[in-house]
Coordinates of C-alpha atoms and ligand atoms in Angstrom, one line a residue:
M228 CA 0.0 0.0 0.0
K229 CA 1.2 3.5 -0.7
V230 CA 1.9 5.5 2.4
S231 CA 1.8 9.3 1.9
G232 CA 3.6 11.8 4.1
R233 CA 0.6 11.6 6.3
G234 CA 1.4 8.1 7.6
L235 CA 2.5 7.2 11.1
R236 CA 4.2 4.1 12.5
A237 CA 4.0 2.8 16.0
V238 CA 6.9 0.9 17.5
R239 CA 6.9 -1.3 20.7
R240 CA 9.4 0.2 23.2
G241 CA 8.3 -1.0 26.7
G242 CA 5.7 0.4 29.1
L243 CA 3.6 3.5 29.0
T244 CA 3.7 5.5 32.2
G245 CA 2.5 8.8 33.6
E246 CA -0.7 11.0 33.6
A247 CA -2.7 12.5 30.9
L248 CA -5.8 14.8 30.8
A249 CA -8.6 13.4 28.6
P250 CA -9.6 16.0 25.9
G251 CA -13.2 17.4 26.1
D252 CA -16.0 15.2 25.2
K253 CA -16.9 15.5 21.5
S254 CA -20.6 14.8 21.9
I255 CA -21.1 17.4 24.7
S256 CA -18.9 19.9 22.9
H257 CA -21.1 19.9 19.7
R258 CA -24.2 20.2 21.9
A259 CA -22.8 23.1 24.0
L260 CA -22.2 25.1 20.9
I261 CA -25.6 24.4 19.4
F262 CA -27.5 25.0 22.6
G263 CA -25.5 28.2 23.3
A264 CA -26.3 29.5 19.8
L265 CA -30.1 28.8 20.3
A266 CA -30.3 30.2 23.9
D267 CA -31.2 33.6 25.1
G268 CA -28.0 35.2 26.7
E269 CA -24.4 34.2 26.7
T270 CA -23.2 30.7 27.4
T271 CA -19.6 30.2 28.7
V272 CA -18.1 26.8 27.8
R273 CA -15.0 25.4 29.5
G274 CA -13.2 22.2 28.4
L275 CA -14.5 22.4 24.8
L276 CA -12.9 19.9 22.5
E277 CA -11.0 21.9 19.9
G278 CA -11.0 19.1 17.3
H279 CA -11.8 19.8 13.7
D280 CA -15.3 18.3 13.9
V281 CA -16.3 20.6 16.8
L282 CA -14.7 23.6 15.2
R283 CA -16.9 23.0 12.1
T284 CA -19.9 23.2 14.3
A285 CA -18.6 26.4 15.9
A286 CA -18.2 27.9 12.3
A287 CA -21.8 26.8 11.5
M288 CA -23.1 28.5 14.6
R289 CA -21.3 31.7 13.5
A290 CA -22.7 31.4 10.0
L291 CA -26.2 31.0 11.5
G292 CA -25.8 34.3 13.4
A293 CA -24.6 33.4 16.9
G294 CA -21.6 35.1 18.5
V295 CA -18.8 32.6 19.0
E296 CA -15.6 33.8 20.7
R297 CA -12.6 32.1 22.3
D298 CA -10.8 33.7 25.2
L299 CA -7.5 32.3 26.5
T300 CA -7.5 32.5 30.3
D301 CA -5.0 31.2 32.9
A302 CA -7.3 28.2 33.4
G303 CA -7.3 27.4 29.6
P304 CA -9.6 28.5 26.8
V305 CA -13.1 29.7 27.5
W306 CA -15.6 29.8 24.7
R307 CA -18.4 32.4 24.8
I308 CA -21.5 31.7 22.8
L309 CA -24.0 34.5 22.3
G310 CA -27.4 33.1 21.3
A311 CA -29.3 34.7 18.5
E312 CA -32.3 34.4 16.2
W313 CA -30.8 32.1 13.6
R314 CA -30.7 33.4 10.0
D315 CA -30.2 31.7 6.7
P316 CA -26.5 31.2 6.1
V317 CA -25.0 32.9 3.1
R318 CA -22.8 29.9 2.1
P319 CA -23.4 26.2 2.4
L320 CA -22.7 24.7 5.9
Y321 CA -19.7 22.4 5.6
F322 CA -19.3 19.8 8.3
G323 CA -16.1 18.0 7.1
N324 CA -16.0 14.5 8.6
S325 CA -18.6 15.2 11.3
G326 CA -21.9 13.2 11.4
T327 CA -22.9 14.6 14.8
G328 CA -22.4 18.2 13.8
C329 CA -24.2 17.8 10.5
R330 CA -27.2 15.8 11.8
L331 CA -27.8 17.9 15.0
V332 CA -27.5 21.2 13.2
L333 CA -29.9 19.9 10.5
G334 CA -32.5 19.2 13.1
A335 CA -32.0 22.5 14.9
A336 CA -32.1 24.5 11.6
A337 CA -35.2 22.7 10.5
G338 CA -36.9 23.7 13.8
Q339 CA -35.9 27.4 13.1
G340 CA -37.5 27.3 9.6
L341 CA -34.2 28.1 7.8
A342 CA -33.0 27.7 4.2
A343 CA -29.5 26.1 4.1
R344 CA -27.4 23.7 2.2
F345 CA -25.5 21.0 4.1
D346 CA -22.3 19.3 2.9
G347 CA -19.3 17.3 4.1
D348 CA -16.2 15.4 3.1
Q349 CA -16.1 12.1 1.1
S350 CA -16.7 10.0 4.2
L351 CA -19.7 12.1 5.4
R352 CA -21.1 12.2 1.9
G353 CA -21.2 8.4 2.0
R354 CA -23.2 8.2 5.3
P355 CA -27.0 7.8 5.6
M356 CA -28.9 11.0 6.1
K357 CA -32.4 9.6 5.6
R358 CA -32.5 8.5 9.2
I359 CA -32.6 12.2 10.0
S360 CA -34.5 13.7 7.0
E361 CA -37.3 11.1 7.4
P362 CA -38.5 12.1 10.9
L363 CA -37.9 15.7 10.2
S364 CA -40.1 15.4 7.0
L365 CA -42.8 13.8 9.2
M366 CA -42.6 17.0 11.2
G367 CA -43.1 19.1 8.0
A368 CA -39.5 19.9 7.1
R369 CA -38.6 20.3 3.5
I370 CA -35.3 18.5 2.8
S371 CA -34.1 17.4 -0.6
S372 CA -31.1 15.4 -1.6
E373 CA -30.4 13.2 -4.6
D374 CA -30.0 9.8 -2.8
G375 CA -30.7 10.4 0.9
R376 CA -27.1 11.6 1.4
L377 CA -25.2 14.9 1.4
P378 CA -25.2 17.4 -0.1
L379 CA -28.8 18.2 0.9
V380 CA -30.9 21.3 0.9
L381 CA -33.2 22.5 3.7
S382 CA -36.0 24.8 2.7
P383 CA -38.1 26.9 5.1
A384 CA -41.3 25.2 6.5
P385 CA -43.2 25.3 9.8
L386 CA -42.8 22.2 11.9
R387 CA -45.4 20.3 14.0
G388 CA -44.7 17.9 16.9
I389 CA -44.8 14.1 16.1
D390 CA -44.9 10.8 18.0
Y391 CA -41.8 9.0 16.9
R392 CA -40.3 5.6 17.7
L393 CA -36.6 5.6 17.0
P394 CA -35.8 2.8 14.5
V395 CA -32.2 2.5 15.8
A396 CA -30.6 3.3 19.2
S397 CA -29.0 6.5 17.8
A398 CA -28.4 9.6 19.9
Q399 CA -27.9 11.6 16.7
I400 CA -31.4 10.8 15.5
K401 CA -32.9 11.4 18.9
S402 CA -31.1 14.7 19.3
A403 CA -31.9 16.0 15.8
V404 CA -35.6 15.4 16.4
L405 CA -35.5 17.0 19.9
L406 CA -33.7 20.1 18.5
A407 CA -36.3 20.3 15.7
A408 CA -39.1 19.8 18.3
L409 CA -38.0 22.9 20.2
G410 CA -39.1 25.1 17.2
A411 CA -42.2 23.0 16.3
R412 CA -45.9 23.7 17.1
G413 CA -47.2 21.1 19.6
E414 CA -45.6 18.4 21.6
T415 CA -43.1 15.8 20.3
T416 CA -42.9 12.4 21.8
I417 CA -40.0 10.1 21.2
I418 CA -39.9 6.4 22.2
E419 CA -36.4 5.1 22.6
P420 CA -36.5 1.2 22.5
A421 CA -32.8 1.0 23.7
P422 CA -31.1 3.8 25.6
S423 CA -28.4 5.9 23.9
R424 CA -26.2 8.7 25.3
D425 CA -28.4 11.2 27.0
H426 CA -26.4 14.4 26.8
T427 CA -29.1 16.2 24.8
E428 CA -31.7 15.4 27.5
R429 CA -29.4 16.6 30.3
M430 CA -28.5 19.8 28.4
L431 CA -32.1 20.6 27.6
K432 CA -32.9 20.5 31.3
A433 CA -29.8 22.5 32.2
F434 CA -30.9 25.2 29.6
G435 CA -34.4 25.4 31.2
A436 CA -36.4 23.3 28.8
D437 CA -39.5 21.4 30.0
L438 CA -38.6 17.8 29.0
R439 CA -40.5 15.0 30.5
I440 CA -39.0 11.5 30.7
D441 CA -40.7 8.3 31.8
M442 CA -40.7 4.6 31.1
A443 CA -43.5 3.4 28.7
A444 CA -44.3 -0.2 27.9
D445 CA -42.1 -0.1 24.8
G446 CA -39.2 1.9 26.0
R447 CA -38.0 5.2 27.4
R448 CA -40.4 8.0 26.5
L449 CA -39.3 11.7 26.0
R450 CA -41.9 14.5 25.7
L451 CA -40.9 18.0 24.7
A452 CA -43.4 20.8 24.2
G453 CA -42.7 22.9 21.0
G454 CA -42.1 26.7 20.9
Q455 CA -39.7 26.7 23.9
R456 CA -36.8 29.2 24.4
L457 CA -33.6 28.0 26.0
K458 CA -31.8 30.0 28.6
A459 CA -28.0 30.3 28.5
S460 CA -26.3 28.2 31.1
P461 CA -22.5 27.6 31.8
V462 CA -21.1 24.3 30.5
D463 CA -18.1 22.5 31.9
I464 CA -17.2 19.7 29.6
P465 CA -15.7 16.5 31.1
G466 CA -13.1 14.4 29.3
D467 CA -14.2 12.2 26.4
P468 CA -14.4 8.5 27.3
S469 CA -14.1 7.6 23.6
S470 CA -10.7 9.3 23.5
A471 CA -9.6 8.1 26.9
A472 CA -10.2 4.6 25.7
F473 CA -7.2 4.7 23.4
L474 CA -4.8 5.6 26.3
I475 CA -6.4 3.1 28.6
A476 CA -6.2 0.4 26.0
A477 CA -2.6 1.1 25.3
A478 CA -1.7 0.9 29.0
T479 CA -3.6 -2.4 29.3
I480 CA -1.9 -4.2 26.4
A481 CA 1.7 -2.7 26.6
P482 CA 3.8 -4.5 29.2
D483 CA 5.0 -2.6 32.3
S484 CA 2.5 0.2 31.9
D485 CA 0.8 2.3 34.5
V486 CA -1.2 5.3 33.3
L487 CA -3.7 7.7 35.0
V488 CA -6.1 9.4 32.6
R489 CA -7.7 12.3 34.4
N490 CA -11.2 13.8 34.2
V491 CA -13.0 11.1 32.2
L492 CA -16.8 11.1 31.8
I493 CA -18.2 7.8 33.2
N494 CA -21.9 8.3 32.3
P495 CA -23.2 4.7 32.2
L496 CA -24.5 5.3 28.7
R497 CA -20.9 5.9 27.6
A498 CA -19.0 3.5 29.8
G499 CA -19.5 0.1 28.0
F500 CA -15.9 -0.1 26.9
F501 CA -14.5 0.2 30.4
E502 CA -17.0 -2.4 31.6
T503 CA -16.0 -4.8 28.8
I504 CA -12.3 -4.6 29.4
A505 CA -12.9 -5.0 33.1
D506 CA -14.8 -8.2 32.2
M507 CA -11.8 -9.3 30.2
G508 CA -9.6 -9.0 33.2
A509 CA -8.1 -5.5 32.6
N510 CA -6.5 -3.9 35.6
I511 CA -8.4 -0.6 35.7
S512 CA -9.9 1.4 38.5
Y513 CA -11.9 4.6 38.9
E514 CA -10.3 7.1 41.3
N515 CA -11.5 10.5 42.6
Q516 CA -15.1 10.0 41.4
R517 CA -17.1 13.3 41.3
E518 CA -19.7 15.3 39.4
L519 CA -18.9 17.9 36.7
C520 CA -21.8 19.9 35.3
G521 CA -24.3 17.1 36.2
E522 CA -22.2 14.3 34.7
P523 CA -20.3 11.6 36.6
V524 CA -16.5 11.9 36.1
A525 CA -13.5 9.9 37.4
D526 CA -9.7 9.6 36.9
I527 CA -9.1 6.2 35.4
R528 CA -5.9 4.2 36.2
A529 CA -5.0 1.4 33.8
R530 CA -2.1 -1.0 34.2
S531 CA -0.7 -3.9 32.0
S532 CA -3.1 -6.8 32.1
S533 CA -3.6 -10.4 31.1
L534 CA -6.8 -10.5 29.2
R535 CA -9.3 -13.2 28.2
G536 CA -11.9 -13.1 25.4
V537 CA -15.6 -12.3 26.3
V538 CA -19.0 -12.0 24.6
V539 CA -20.1 -8.4 24.4
P540 CA -23.9 -8.5 24.3
A541 CA -25.9 -6.4 21.8
S542 CA -27.5 -4.6 24.8
R543 CA -24.2 -2.9 25.5
A544 CA -23.6 -1.7 21.9
A545 CA -25.0 1.8 22.3
S546 CA -22.9 2.5 25.4
M547 CA -19.6 1.8 23.5
I548 CA -20.6 2.3 19.9
D549 CA -17.4 4.3 19.0
E550 CA -15.1 2.0 21.0
Y551 CA -15.4 -1.3 18.9
P552 CA -12.3 -0.5 16.8
I553 CA -10.1 -0.1 20.0
L554 CA -11.9 -3.0 21.7
S555 CA -11.0 -5.2 18.7
V556 CA -7.3 -4.3 19.1
V557 CA -7.5 -5.1 22.8
A558 CA -9.2 -8.4 22.0
A559 CA -6.4 -9.3 19.6
F560 CA -4.0 -9.4 22.6
A561 CA -6.4 -11.5 24.8
E562 CA -6.5 -15.2 25.3
G563 CA -9.4 -16.7 23.3
E564 CA -12.2 -15.3 21.2
T565 CA -14.1 -12.0 21.8
R566 CA -17.5 -12.0 20.2
M567 CA -19.2 -8.6 19.6
E568 CA -23.0 -8.8 19.0
G569 CA -25.5 -6.2 17.6
V570 CA -22.8 -4.1 15.9
E571 CA -24.5 -3.4 12.6
E572 CA -24.3 0.3 13.1
L573 CA -20.5 0.1 12.7
R574 CA -21.1 -0.3 8.9
V575 CA -22.3 3.3 8.7
K576 CA -19.8 5.2 10.8
E577 CA -16.9 7.4 9.4
S578 CA -16.0 4.2 7.5
D579 CA -17.5 0.7 7.3
R580 CA -15.7 0.0 10.6
L581 CA -16.4 -3.8 10.6
A582 CA -14.6 -4.1 7.3
A583 CA -11.8 -1.7 8.3
I584 CA -11.2 -3.5 11.6
E585 CA -11.1 -6.9 9.9
A586 CA -8.7 -5.7 7.2
G587 CA -6.4 -4.0 9.7
L588 CA -6.3 -7.1 12.0
A589 CA -5.7 -9.4 9.1
A590 CA -2.8 -7.2 7.9
N591 CA -1.2 -7.7 11.4
G592 CA -1.7 -11.5 11.8
V593 CA -5.0 -11.6 13.7
A594 CA -7.9 -13.7 12.5
T595 CA -11.5 -12.6 12.6
A596 CA -14.9 -13.8 11.5
S597 CA -18.0 -11.6 11.0
G598 CA -21.6 -11.4 9.8
P599 CA -23.8 -8.4 9.1
D600 CA -24.1 -7.5 12.8
W601 CA -21.4 -9.4 14.6
L602 CA -17.7 -9.7 14.8
V603 CA -15.4 -12.3 16.3
V604 CA -11.7 -11.5 17.0
K605 CA -9.5 -14.5 17.6
G606 CA -7.2 -13.4 20.4
R607 CA -3.4 -14.2 20.2
G608 CA -2.8 -14.4 23.9
G609 CA -0.5 -11.4 24.0
A610 CA 1.5 -12.4 20.9
V611 CA 0.3 -10.2 18.0
S612 CA 2.8 -10.2 15.1
G613 CA 2.1 -6.7 13.7
G614 CA 4.1 -5.7 10.7
G615 CA 1.2 -4.5 8.6
T616 CA 0.1 -1.2 7.1
V617 CA -3.5 -0.3 7.8
A618 CA -5.9 1.7 5.5
T619 CA -7.7 4.2 7.6
H620 CA -10.5 5.2 5.2
L621 CA -10.8 8.8 6.6
D622 CA -11.6 7.3 9.9
H623 CA -9.9 8.8 13.0
R624 CA -10.8 5.8 15.3
I625 CA -9.4 3.2 12.9
A626 CA -6.2 5.3 12.8
M627 CA -5.8 5.6 16.6
S628 CA -6.7 2.0 17.2
F629 CA -4.0 0.5 15.0
L630 CA -1.3 2.9 16.3
V631 CA -2.2 1.6 19.8
M632 CA -1.8 -2.0 18.4
G633 CA 1.7 -1.1 17.2
L634 CA 2.8 -0.1 20.7
A635 CA 2.4 -3.7 21.9
A636 CA 2.8 -5.8 18.7
Q637 CA 6.0 -7.7 17.9
K638 CA 6.7 -5.8 14.7
T639 CA 5.8 -2.1 13.9
V640 CA 2.3 -1.2 12.7
S641 CA 1.8 1.6 10.2
I642 CA -1.3 3.6 9.2
D643 CA -1.6 5.2 5.8
D644 CA -3.1 8.6 7.0
A645 CA -3.0 10.1 10.5
S646 CA -4.5 13.4 9.5
M647 CA -8.1 12.5 10.5
I648 CA -7.0 12.0 14.1
A649 CA -7.4 15.8 14.5
T650 CA -11.1 15.5 14.0
S651 CA -11.6 14.2 17.5
F652 CA -8.3 14.1 19.4
P653 CA -5.7 16.6 18.1
E654 CA -3.4 16.0 21.1
F655 CA -3.3 12.2 20.6
V656 CA 0.2 11.9 19.2
A657 CA 1.7 14.3 21.7
L658 CA -0.1 12.8 24.7
M659 CA 0.9 9.2 23.7
R660 CA 4.6 10.3 23.2
G661 CA 4.4 12.0 26.6
L662 CA 3.5 8.6 28.1
G663 CA 6.5 7.0 26.4
A664 CA 4.9 5.8 23.1
D665 CA 7.2 5.6 20.1
L666 CA 5.2 7.0 17.1
R667 CA 7.2 7.9 14.0
Q668 CA 6.4 9.8 10.9
E669 CA 6.3 7.7 7.7
Ligands
S3P48 C1 -23.0 10.6 18.8 C2 -23.8 9.5 18.7 C3 -23.2 8.2 18.1 C4 -21.7 8.2 18.0 C5 -21.2 9.5 17.5 C6 -21.6 10.6 18.4 C7 -23.6 11.8 19.4 O1 -23.8 8.1 16.8 O2 -21.3 7.2 17.1 O3 -19.8 9.5 17.5 O4 -22.9 12.7 19.8 O5 -24.9 11.8 19.5 P1 -25.2 7.4 16.5 O6 -26.2 8.3 17.3 O7 -25.5 7.5 15.1 O8 -25.1 6.0 17.1

């Protein structure tokens, strides 16, 4: 495979040790910007993830009329978002690689009756958007696109509340409908058959919205009255468990490691990866548990571990949906098979992640088996040969996962393109090197 100047190579060099601060949570960062831009007053945001995906959402909020400023203080950057009546953007809204930004802003913009064009990079242009445009169209939104994908055009239309049962456990669909519902006439009811991350619900409440949540016979029921205004509220963003997972995984599989990752969100709807590696025998512990802005947070210590394969049930998928690539790498080092069930959503992430994981593992001497919605990784009991070059398909999590593999494999592991890592975790390479990782430019 051709490796451009954007490639990186990970070399095993002994243990990882030290402390790292997890970067701000990506999901909460997008929401803080969107909520701040919709709210009356000024929202101050601390701990915002300054990755490319989130910066695209910040640019979209500016284009829609909100004030978005970054101040550098002694305690780090503080973002100030001044809410506004949204106006039609002059140019198309471009979301790069970011499904979350694009889908949530589409919902919110539909609720505000705007005209706008939405677009993204090659990866985002390949991802399904019908799952968002369908419920929004049921609410009365006018959205056109050639094949249910980007680019798409939103035209002004008044929205009405709907009763909607989510077809997949997706926080993006749930959040797009809730954001649209804020600007709709009448109440919107959403039934969520399986719970997904609840940051939108928590933030709606923090911004003063009247959201009612109860358990119905067929799932969790959310009810939101239309025509509500949000009130600005400060947001302190905890560290992203999906990013922390790479550091914790590396410490678990590289011999002689002991790493403390500080300030990690441990919301149970996001903590499936930590639960799973604990089941596999990983030596991890939560220290200094506390609350930050209504979310549970801890410092997580991880040490080198002997791991065994496990079955990861479908019921856990939503709570670790972004962590399957790194779990697959961890599973490669375990004794025995790890079977992951109910993972069909991985086919429509930044890449077809099941295919990308299998190809990456095969290139490094690890056998797998898969079906439409399951994956088995045949663990090598600590002895992963490595030596392969992995195609990352514009997918940051594939890139980081296989670099982590290279830190513990017998031979070096290369990735073809590290540039997308900056979409979610710009400090990844520097933080890993700070812990002792040997990552080299190709
Ligand atoms: C996200 C939800 C998940 C996740 C994505 C972030 C969110 O997507 O994969 O990285 O912030 O709501 P789905 O809702 O499509 O599962």
